[in-house]
Tab-separated table of C-alpha atoms and ligand atoms in Angstrom:
chain	number	residue	atom	x	y	z
A	1	MET	CA	37.689	-9.946	-2.606
A	2	GLY	CA	33.932	-10.157	-3.032
A	3	SER	CA	32.036	-12.364	-5.415
A	4	SER	CA	32.061	-10.123	-8.449
A	5	THR	CA	29.184	-10.875	-10.773
A	6	THR	CA	28.607	-7.584	-12.552
A	7	SER	CA	31.836	-7.484	-14.497
A	8	SER	CA	32.519	-9.578	-17.544
A	9	ALA	CA	36.154	-9.806	-16.460
A	10	SER	CA	37.574	-13.016	-15.266
A	11	THR	CA	40.709	-13.803	-13.370
A	12	SER	CA	40.343	-17.492	-14.001
A	13	PRO	CA	43.434	-19.225	-15.422
A	14	ALA	CA	41.512	-20.044	-18.597
A	15	HIS	CA	41.504	-16.367	-19.504
A	16	ARG	CA	45.191	-15.866	-18.902
A	17	PRO	CA	47.604	-15.949	-21.807
A	18	ALA	CA	49.529	-19.196	-22.129
A	19	ILE	CA	52.899	-17.475	-22.377
A	20	PRO	CA	55.213	-16.980	-19.408
A	21	GLU	CA	54.852	-13.592	-17.765
A	22	ILE	CA	57.734	-11.122	-17.769
A	23	PRO	CA	58.423	-11.060	-14.029
A	24	VAL	CA	57.749	-7.469	-12.959
A	25	LEU	CA	58.269	-6.917	-9.222
A	26	GLY	CA	56.391	-3.611	-9.101
A	27	PHE	CA	56.237	-0.041	-10.332
A	28	ASP	CA	59.596	1.743	-10.298
A	29	VAL	CA	60.099	5.456	-11.031
A	30	VAL	CA	57.426	7.354	-12.972
A	31	GLU	CA	59.221	10.002	-15.031
A	32	PHE	CA	57.589	13.246	-16.166
A	33	TRP	CA	58.942	15.397	-18.970
A	34	VAL	CA	58.038	18.973	-18.082
A	35	GLY	CA	58.722	22.569	-19.058
A	36	ASN	CA	60.281	23.540	-15.735
A	37	ALA	CA	61.492	20.632	-13.593
A	38	LYS	CA	62.787	22.945	-10.876
A	39	GLN	CA	59.343	24.416	-10.253
A	40	ALA	CA	57.599	21.047	-10.650
A	41	ALA	CA	59.882	19.525	-7.972
A	42	HIS	CA	59.115	22.449	-5.657
A	43	TYR	CA	55.353	22.035	-6.218
A	44	TYR	CA	55.232	18.266	-5.608
A	45	HIS	CA	57.527	18.698	-2.589
A	46	HIS	CA	55.394	21.341	-0.884
A	47	ALA	CA	51.916	20.382	-2.079
A	48	PHE	CA	52.118	16.574	-1.795
A	49	GLY	CA	55.015	16.099	0.642
A	50	PHE	CA	57.596	14.369	-1.562
A	51	ASP	CA	61.258	14.521	-0.549
A	52	ILE	CA	63.560	15.769	-3.298
A	53	VAL	CA	66.279	13.156	-2.946
A	54	ALA	CA	68.584	13.513	-5.947
A	55	TYR	CA	69.496	15.868	-8.764
A	56	GLN	CA	71.283	15.735	-12.093
A	57	GLY	CA	72.073	18.784	-14.247
A	58	PRO	CA	74.800	21.133	-15.458
A	59	GLU	CA	76.275	21.334	-11.936
A	60	THR	CA	76.814	17.562	-12.011
A	61	GLY	CA	78.288	17.588	-15.524
A	62	HIS	CA	75.012	16.873	-17.325
A	63	ARG	CA	74.782	19.660	-19.924
A	64	GLN	CA	71.504	18.849	-21.726
A	65	THR	CA	68.874	18.306	-19.035
A	66	SER	CA	67.984	18.929	-15.408
A	67	SER	CA	66.355	16.091	-13.511
A	68	TYR	CA	64.942	15.865	-9.970
A	69	MET	CA	64.131	12.600	-8.212
A	70	LEU	CA	61.299	12.774	-5.640
A	71	ARG	CA	60.190	10.125	-3.161
A	72	GLN	CA	57.452	9.544	-0.597
A	73	GLN	CA	57.506	6.034	0.910
A	74	ASP	CA	57.460	3.694	-2.159
A	75	ILE	CA	56.341	6.355	-4.664
A	76	CYS	CA	59.191	7.621	-6.855
A	77	LEU	CA	58.626	10.468	-9.307
A	78	ARG	CA	61.241	12.007	-11.579
A	79	PHE	CA	60.877	15.398	-13.271
A	80	THR	CA	63.085	16.235	-16.230
A	81	SER	CA	63.449	19.385	-18.343
A	82	ALA	CA	65.736	20.155	-21.266
A	83	LEU	CA	68.007	23.188	-21.379
A	84	SER	CA	67.790	23.757	-25.144
A	85	PRO	CA	64.844	24.025	-27.563
A	86	ASP	CA	65.829	21.175	-29.886
A	87	HIS	CA	66.274	18.527	-27.202
A	88	PRO	CA	63.763	15.588	-27.366
A	89	VAL	CA	62.399	16.610	-23.951
A	90	SER	CA	61.644	20.121	-25.283
A	91	GLU	CA	60.002	18.672	-28.403
A	92	HIS	CA	57.900	16.392	-26.209
A	93	VAL	CA	56.787	19.232	-23.938
A	94	LYS	CA	55.943	21.377	-26.950
A	95	ALA	CA	53.709	18.647	-28.375
A	96	HIS	CA	52.128	17.248	-25.207
A	97	GLY	CA	52.646	19.735	-22.385
A	98	ASP	CA	53.894	18.395	-19.052
A	99	GLY	CA	53.187	14.693	-18.749
A	100	VAL	CA	54.319	11.202	-17.927
A	101	LYS	CA	57.016	9.950	-20.299
A	102	ASP	CA	58.036	6.703	-18.647
A	103	ILE	CA	56.434	4.113	-16.365
A	104	GLY	CA	59.273	2.233	-14.713
A	105	PHE	CA	59.059	-1.481	-13.942
A	106	ARG	CA	61.246	-2.993	-11.212
A	107	ILE	CA	62.733	-6.156	-12.642
A	108	ALA	CA	65.323	-8.620	-11.301
A	109	ASP	CA	66.815	-9.632	-14.664
A	110	VAL	CA	66.678	-6.672	-17.052
A	111	GLN	CA	68.519	-8.465	-19.884
A	112	GLU	CA	66.121	-11.385	-19.822
A	113	ALA	CA	63.006	-9.159	-19.590
A	114	TYR	CA	64.182	-6.965	-22.485
A	115	ALA	CA	64.943	-10.029	-24.628
A	116	MET	CA	61.510	-11.513	-23.855
A	117	ALA	CA	59.720	-8.236	-24.645
A	118	THR	CA	61.526	-7.525	-27.909
A	119	ASP	CA	61.312	-11.176	-29.050
A	120	ARG	CA	57.554	-10.906	-28.585
A	121	GLY	CA	57.290	-7.785	-30.712
A	122	ALA	CA	57.859	-4.845	-28.356
A	123	LYS	CA	59.807	-1.962	-29.880
A	124	GLY	CA	63.142	-1.674	-28.081
A	125	LEU	CA	64.306	1.913	-27.485
A	126	CYS	CA	67.365	1.400	-25.267
A	127	ALA	CA	69.069	-1.988	-25.059
A	128	PRO	CA	70.137	-3.086	-21.562
A	129	SER	CA	73.051	-1.073	-20.248
A	130	THR	CA	74.778	-0.960	-16.894
A	131	GLU	CA	76.110	2.227	-15.308
A	132	GLN	CA	78.494	2.252	-12.390
A	133	ASP	CA	79.878	4.641	-9.827
A	134	ALA	CA	81.336	4.383	-6.321
A	135	HIS	CA	77.885	3.315	-4.981
A	136	GLY	CA	77.502	0.270	-7.222
A	137	SER	CA	75.887	-0.540	-10.529
A	138	LEU	CA	72.439	-0.170	-12.044
A	139	THR	CA	71.005	-1.841	-15.143
A	140	LYS	CA	68.246	-0.332	-17.291
A	141	ALA	CA	66.519	-0.935	-20.630
A	142	THR	CA	63.562	0.806	-22.307
A	143	ILE	CA	60.752	-0.272	-24.627
A	144	ALA	CA	57.918	1.684	-26.246
A	145	THR	CA	54.258	1.436	-25.253
A	146	TYR	CA	51.125	3.477	-26.157
A	147	GLY	CA	51.534	6.972	-27.636
A	148	GLN	CA	54.948	8.418	-26.816
A	149	THR	CA	55.034	6.613	-23.474
A	150	THR	CA	57.786	4.145	-22.563
A	151	HIS	CA	58.509	1.427	-20.001
A	152	THR	CA	61.954	1.342	-18.441
A	153	PHE	CA	63.055	-1.931	-16.842
A	154	VAL	CA	65.316	-1.290	-13.843
A	155	ASN	CA	67.290	-3.390	-11.403
A	156	ARG	CA	68.458	-1.298	-8.422
A	157	GLN	CA	69.534	-4.184	-6.206
A	158	ASN	CA	73.245	-3.483	-6.611
A	159	TYR	CA	73.057	0.289	-6.223
A	160	SER	CA	73.157	2.151	-2.900
A	161	GLY	CA	73.645	5.778	-4.035
A	162	ALA	CA	71.135	8.663	-3.910
A	163	PHE	CA	69.269	7.522	-7.016
A	164	GLU	CA	71.303	6.491	-10.058
A	165	PRO	CA	74.869	6.977	-11.276
A	166	GLY	CA	75.177	10.592	-12.447
A	167	PHE	CA	72.886	11.938	-9.720
A	168	THR	CA	73.957	13.762	-6.600
A	169	PRO	CA	72.043	13.919	-3.292
A	170	TYR	CA	69.786	16.999	-3.314
A	171	GLN	CA	70.147	19.434	-0.435
A	172	GLN	CA	66.537	20.294	0.457
A	173	ALA	CA	65.961	23.647	2.124
A	174	THR	CA	63.242	21.980	4.191
A	175	PRO	CA	62.496	18.278	4.704
A	176	ALA	CA	59.219	17.162	3.169
A	177	ARG	CA	56.102	17.108	5.311
A	178	PRO	CA	54.571	13.826	4.049
A	179	THR	CA	50.839	13.615	3.327
A	180	GLY	CA	50.503	9.871	3.972
A	181	LEU	CA	50.938	8.665	0.388
A	182	VAL	CA	52.628	5.264	0.385
A	183	ARG	CA	52.666	3.548	-3.008
A	184	VAL	CA	51.330	3.521	-6.555
A	185	ASP	CA	48.112	1.493	-6.819
A	186	HIS	CA	47.549	1.775	-10.566
A	187	VAL	CA	48.636	3.779	-13.629
A	188	VAL	CA	45.942	4.636	-16.169
A	189	GLY	CA	46.481	5.074	-19.909
A	190	ASN	CA	44.057	6.907	-22.177
A	191	LEU	CA	43.935	5.608	-25.749
A	192	GLY	CA	42.294	6.817	-28.936
A	193	GLN	CA	39.018	5.521	-30.346
A	194	GLY	CA	39.320	1.901	-31.448
A	195	GLU	CA	42.814	1.432	-29.981
A	196	LEU	CA	41.918	-0.642	-26.926
A	197	PRO	CA	42.171	-4.160	-28.496
A	198	GLN	CA	45.664	-3.545	-29.847
A	199	TRP	CA	47.076	-2.438	-26.474
A	200	VAL	CA	45.299	-5.182	-24.522
A	201	ASP	CA	46.930	-7.563	-26.976
A	202	PHE	CA	50.304	-5.843	-26.404
A	203	TYR	CA	50.235	-6.366	-22.620
A	204	GLU	CA	48.927	-9.924	-23.042
A	205	THR	CA	51.351	-11.109	-25.704
A	206	VAL	CA	54.465	-9.097	-24.760
A	207	PHE	CA	54.213	-9.171	-20.945
A	208	GLY	CA	51.924	-12.150	-20.349
A	209	PHE	CA	49.600	-9.885	-18.324
A	210	PHE	CA	45.845	-10.584	-18.143
A	211	VAL	CA	42.588	-8.612	-18.095
A	212	PHE	CA	41.862	-8.155	-14.368
A	213	ARG	CA	38.719	-6.053	-14.890
A	214	ASP	CA	36.693	-5.231	-17.968
A	215	TYR	CA	34.254	-2.311	-18.149
A	216	ASP	CA	32.129	-1.553	-21.192
A	217	GLU	CA	30.139	1.567	-22.014
A	218	THR	CA	27.099	0.237	-20.148
A	219	ASP	CA	29.232	0.180	-16.955
A	220	ILE	CA	30.744	3.646	-17.340
A	221	SER	CA	28.414	5.875	-19.277
A	222	THR	CA	26.212	8.911	-18.772
A	223	ASP	CA	24.693	11.440	-21.120
A	224	TYR	CA	27.962	13.334	-20.875
A	225	SER	CA	30.829	10.929	-21.072
A	226	ALA	CA	31.348	7.306	-21.956
A	227	LEU	CA	34.366	5.088	-21.928
A	228	ILE	CA	35.437	1.497	-22.170
A	229	SER	CA	38.240	0.229	-19.976
A	230	LYS	CA	40.254	-2.921	-19.446
A	231	VAL	CA	42.588	-3.271	-16.486
A	232	MET	CA	45.793	-5.098	-17.415
A	233	ALA	CA	47.582	-6.761	-14.493
A	234	ASN	CA	50.321	-9.222	-13.682
A	235	ALA	CA	49.509	-12.393	-11.764
A	236	SER	CA	50.817	-11.033	-8.458
A	237	LEU	CA	48.772	-7.807	-8.967
A	238	THR	CA	51.812	-5.638	-8.235
A	239	ILE	CA	51.121	-4.049	-11.633
A	240	LYS	CA	47.618	-2.782	-12.441
A	241	MET	CA	47.200	-0.626	-15.524
A	242	PRO	CA	43.690	0.351	-16.636
A	243	LEU	CA	43.541	1.226	-20.330
A	244	ASN	CA	40.682	3.555	-21.309
A	245	ALA	CA	39.269	4.364	-24.711
A	246	PRO	CA	36.445	6.738	-25.662
A	247	ALA	CA	32.959	5.430	-26.351
A	248	GLN	CA	29.972	7.284	-27.752
A	249	SER	CA	27.906	8.817	-24.932
A	250	LYS	CA	24.130	8.612	-25.008
A	251	GLY	CA	23.964	12.367	-25.428
A	252	GLY	CA	26.548	12.370	-28.206
A	253	LYS	CA	28.915	14.537	-26.136
A	254	LYS	CA	32.680	14.200	-26.383
A	255	SER	CA	34.117	11.559	-24.061
A	256	GLN	CA	36.511	12.815	-21.374
A	257	ILE	CA	39.009	10.288	-22.781
A	258	GLN	CA	38.829	11.953	-26.201
A	259	GLU	CA	39.310	15.350	-24.556
A	260	PHE	CA	42.516	14.053	-22.950
A	261	VAL	CA	43.818	12.640	-26.228
A	262	ASP	CA	43.003	15.907	-28.035
A	263	TYR	CA	44.899	18.037	-25.509
A	264	TYR	CA	47.801	15.625	-25.035
A	265	GLY	CA	48.107	15.119	-28.768
A	266	CYS	CA	48.267	11.328	-28.536
A	267	PRO	CA	47.518	8.494	-26.091
A	268	GLY	CA	49.186	8.957	-22.714
A	269	VAL	CA	49.015	8.521	-18.964
A	270	GLN	CA	45.812	10.028	-17.556
A	271	HIS	CA	46.333	9.434	-13.849
A	272	LEU	CA	48.413	7.819	-11.166
A	273	ALA	CA	46.445	6.384	-8.245
A	274	LEU	CA	48.346	6.744	-4.972
A	275	ILE	CA	47.501	4.646	-1.908
A	276	THR	CA	47.036	6.234	1.496
A	277	SER	CA	46.188	4.296	4.647
A	278	ASN	CA	44.188	7.244	6.022
A	279	ILE	CA	42.459	9.186	3.284
A	280	VAL	CA	40.656	11.502	5.726
A	281	GLU	CA	43.975	12.755	7.130
A	282	THR	CA	45.648	12.852	3.689
A	283	VAL	CA	42.861	14.863	2.063
A	284	ALA	CA	42.519	17.235	5.044
A	285	GLU	CA	46.244	17.973	4.685
A	286	LEU	CA	46.067	18.352	0.883
A	287	ARG	CA	43.157	20.791	1.269
A	288	HIS	CA	45.133	22.686	3.916
A	289	ARG	CA	47.928	23.024	1.314
A	290	ASN	CA	45.457	24.309	-1.295
A	291	VAL	CA	45.768	21.321	-3.613
A	292	GLU	CA	42.889	21.602	-6.087
A	293	LEU	CA	40.548	18.627	-5.782
A	294	MET	CA	37.543	17.613	-7.834
A	295	ALA	CA	34.333	19.062	-6.426
A	296	VAL	CA	31.657	16.574	-5.416
A	297	PRO	CA	28.014	17.696	-5.574
A	298	LYS	CA	26.560	17.771	-2.039
A	299	ASN	CA	23.649	15.592	-3.101
A	300	TYR	CA	26.106	12.781	-3.928
A	301	TYR	CA	26.238	12.052	-0.172
A	302	ALA	CA	22.448	11.777	0.138
A	303	HIS	CA	22.674	8.454	-1.684
A	304	VAL	CA	25.952	7.043	-0.326
A	305	GLU	CA	24.422	4.996	2.496
A	306	GLU	CA	21.989	3.187	0.226
A	307	ARG	CA	24.824	2.509	-2.273
A	308	VAL	CA	27.510	1.216	0.117
A	309	GLY	CA	25.823	0.469	3.477
A	310	ALA	CA	27.829	0.802	6.683
A	311	ILE	CA	31.391	2.161	6.514
A	312	LEU	CA	33.920	3.003	9.215
A	313	GLU	CA	34.439	6.695	8.394
A	314	PRO	CA	31.882	9.351	9.446
A	315	LEU	CA	29.912	10.324	6.356
A	316	ASP	CA	29.736	14.006	7.302
A	317	ARG	CA	33.554	14.141	7.418
A	318	LEU	CA	33.780	12.514	3.981
A	319	ALA	CA	31.243	15.036	2.647
A	320	GLU	CA	33.202	17.914	4.198
A	321	LEU	CA	36.399	16.738	2.467
A	322	GLY	CA	34.769	15.605	-0.802
A	323	ILE	CA	35.902	11.975	-0.486
A	324	ILE	CA	33.816	9.523	-2.494
A	325	VAL	CA	32.967	5.923	-1.621
A	326	ASP	CA	32.376	2.778	-3.654
A	327	LEU	CA	31.341	-0.724	-2.674
A	328	GLU	CA	33.255	-3.702	-4.071
A	329	GLU	CA	31.717	-4.729	-7.362
A	330	GLY	CA	29.203	-7.495	-6.899
A	331	GLU	CA	28.720	-6.964	-3.156
A	332	GLU	CA	25.399	-5.861	-1.648
A	333	PRO	CA	25.207	-2.910	0.736
A	334	ASP	CA	24.521	-3.846	4.363
A	335	SER	CA	23.463	-1.211	6.877
A	336	GLU	CA	25.127	-3.086	9.770
A	337	ALA	CA	27.961	-5.322	8.552
A	338	VAL	CA	30.729	-3.369	6.823
A	339	GLN	CA	31.430	-4.776	3.336
A	340	ASP	CA	34.558	-4.367	1.180
A	341	TYR	CA	34.715	-0.776	-0.019
A	342	MET	CA	37.098	1.908	-1.180
A	343	LEU	CA	37.463	5.649	-0.679
A	344	GLN	CA	38.854	7.928	-3.364
A	345	ILE	CA	39.260	11.507	-4.544
A	346	PHE	CA	40.743	13.026	-7.699
A	347	THR	CA	42.876	16.124	-8.034
A	348	LEU	CA	42.185	18.567	-10.817
A	349	PRO	CA	44.713	18.396	-13.675
A	350	LEU	CA	48.188	19.150	-12.281
A	351	GLN	CA	49.287	21.302	-15.231
A	352	ASP	CA	47.501	23.816	-17.440
A	353	ARG	CA	46.443	21.345	-20.097
A	354	PRO	CA	43.496	19.239	-18.843
A	355	THR	CA	45.524	16.050	-18.994
A	356	PHE	CA	47.359	14.342	-16.094
A	357	PHE	CA	46.016	14.157	-12.512
A	358	PHE	CA	46.373	12.124	-9.286
A	359	GLU	CA	43.838	9.859	-7.684
A	360	ILE	CA	44.176	9.376	-3.922
A	361	ILE	CA	42.763	6.017	-2.866
A	362	GLN	CA	42.256	4.042	0.331
A	363	ARG	CA	41.252	0.425	-0.127
A	364	ALA	CA	39.090	-0.995	2.648
A	365	GLY	CA	39.010	-4.459	1.121
A	366	ALA	CA	37.740	-3.508	-2.335
A	367	THR	CA	39.829	-4.365	-5.390
A	368	GLY	CA	37.933	-2.368	-8.030
A	369	PHE	CA	38.480	1.068	-9.552
A	370	GLY	CA	35.412	3.079	-8.507
A	371	LYS	CA	33.015	2.162	-11.280
A	372	GLY	CA	30.004	2.946	-9.062
A	373	ASN	CA	31.422	6.376	-8.256
A	374	PHE	CA	31.630	7.391	-11.871
A	375	LYS	CA	27.919	6.764	-12.292
A	376	ALA	CA	26.954	8.203	-8.890
A	377	LEU	CA	28.957	11.386	-9.460
A	378	PHE	CA	27.480	12.084	-12.858
A	379	GLU	CA	23.978	11.256	-11.658
A	380	ALA	CA	24.440	13.741	-8.808
A	381	ILE	CA	25.570	16.410	-11.289
A	382	GLU	CA	22.582	15.634	-13.477
A	383	ARG	CA	20.186	15.892	-10.488
A	384	ASP	CA	21.556	19.376	-9.772
A	385	GLN	CA	21.265	20.255	-13.427
A	386	ALA	CA	17.665	19.046	-13.505
A	387	LYS	CA	16.885	21.217	-10.461
A	388	ARG	CA	18.091	24.221	-12.458
A	389	GLY	CA	15.799	23.170	-15.303
A	390	ASN	CA	18.682	22.512	-17.680
A	391	LEU	CA	18.285	18.810	-18.307
B	401	FE2	FE1	41.925	5.199	-11.010
C-alpha cells in the first residue's frame, strides 16, 4: 500500500472502535430477490460464466419460492423468486425491482455473532437456527441493515451438500464457461441524503468495523454528480463495504446516488465489485458475450499516462476494451517505474431499473476504489461536451 496523503481516512488503531469486532471470515452468498429467478440464473450463467449448482422449488417440496444458487470460484450468488403475488419476495420486487436482498457473512460462531450484534442494537430478523440433512448441518441467523437489506451470518463448515439443506444439485444443460471472476472485492450501499453517519455508526458500534477510506464531495464531485462515501471494513480487510450518500453537485444536478435511491425506493446495494486476475481477458470475453459495459470517452485515454505513469497492460488494448485505470491514492505517477494501480470497468445496470450493476476490478497493488477514475471520466465527458459547445 502506498503512502496515502490525500484521503482524510485513517487506518491507525486510534481511529478504530474500542469494541471487539464480530469475527467475519468473508463474504458468503449474496442473495437477489428477482421477478424471474429462472431467467436470471440463465443470464448470469451464460453472460458471466457462473455455474448453477443448486436449486430449491416446488419440485423439491418448496411450494412458495424458487431459488437458484450460482457459483464462480469464491463468488456465490443466489436468485430467488416467489410463486404467488402476496409473498414477501413478490412485495419486495414490486417495490424495488430486482435487487440484492441479503449480503451473507461467513462466520465461525453464528450464535455468538448474532448475540453480539443484537446486544449492540442490531435488529434481529431470524434468530440462529440449524438445519440438517444427510450431508450435515448448517447454522444461519439474519439481522437488518440499511433499507430493506439484510446480513445473514452463515457457518457452512459442517455441511457438504450442494448448497444448503432443502436444495438439490442442479443439472445444468451446459457447464459454465467461466470469465475469470474469482471473488467479491467490495459491496457498495447507496444511502439517502443525510443517512451516512447513522450507518457508519451502525457498522462501527455493532460490528466493530472501522472507516478504511473516507471520500468527501471535494474528492468525488463534478458539475453533474456528487457523493460522499465512507468505506467500512473489518481489521483483516476480508469485508469492505463502501457506503455512499448523495451530495449537492456544483451544477445543482441530481446525484447518481439519489437517482438510485429514487428508483430502488429506499437505500440498497448499488454494486458488487468482482475481482479478476486478468481484466483484459475477462472484459474481452464479456464483450464477446454482449454484456453491456459502461462506455468510456476516447479522450479519457489521452490523459491516462500522465495520471498513472507506466503500467503493464498495453494502453491501446485497454482503450479498445474500455478498461479504466487509477493510481493508488497518494502515489505519484512515474513514467518508468510501475506504481501501485488498479484496473476497472462497470457494467450497465443489470435489470431495467437503473439500480444494481457489477464492477470488474483487477488490483495491481492499489487498495483504493477508483476515486481518480470518477473525476477523470466525468472530465472526459465534459471535454467532449465542451467540444460540442454544450458546456
Ligand atoms: Fe466499487
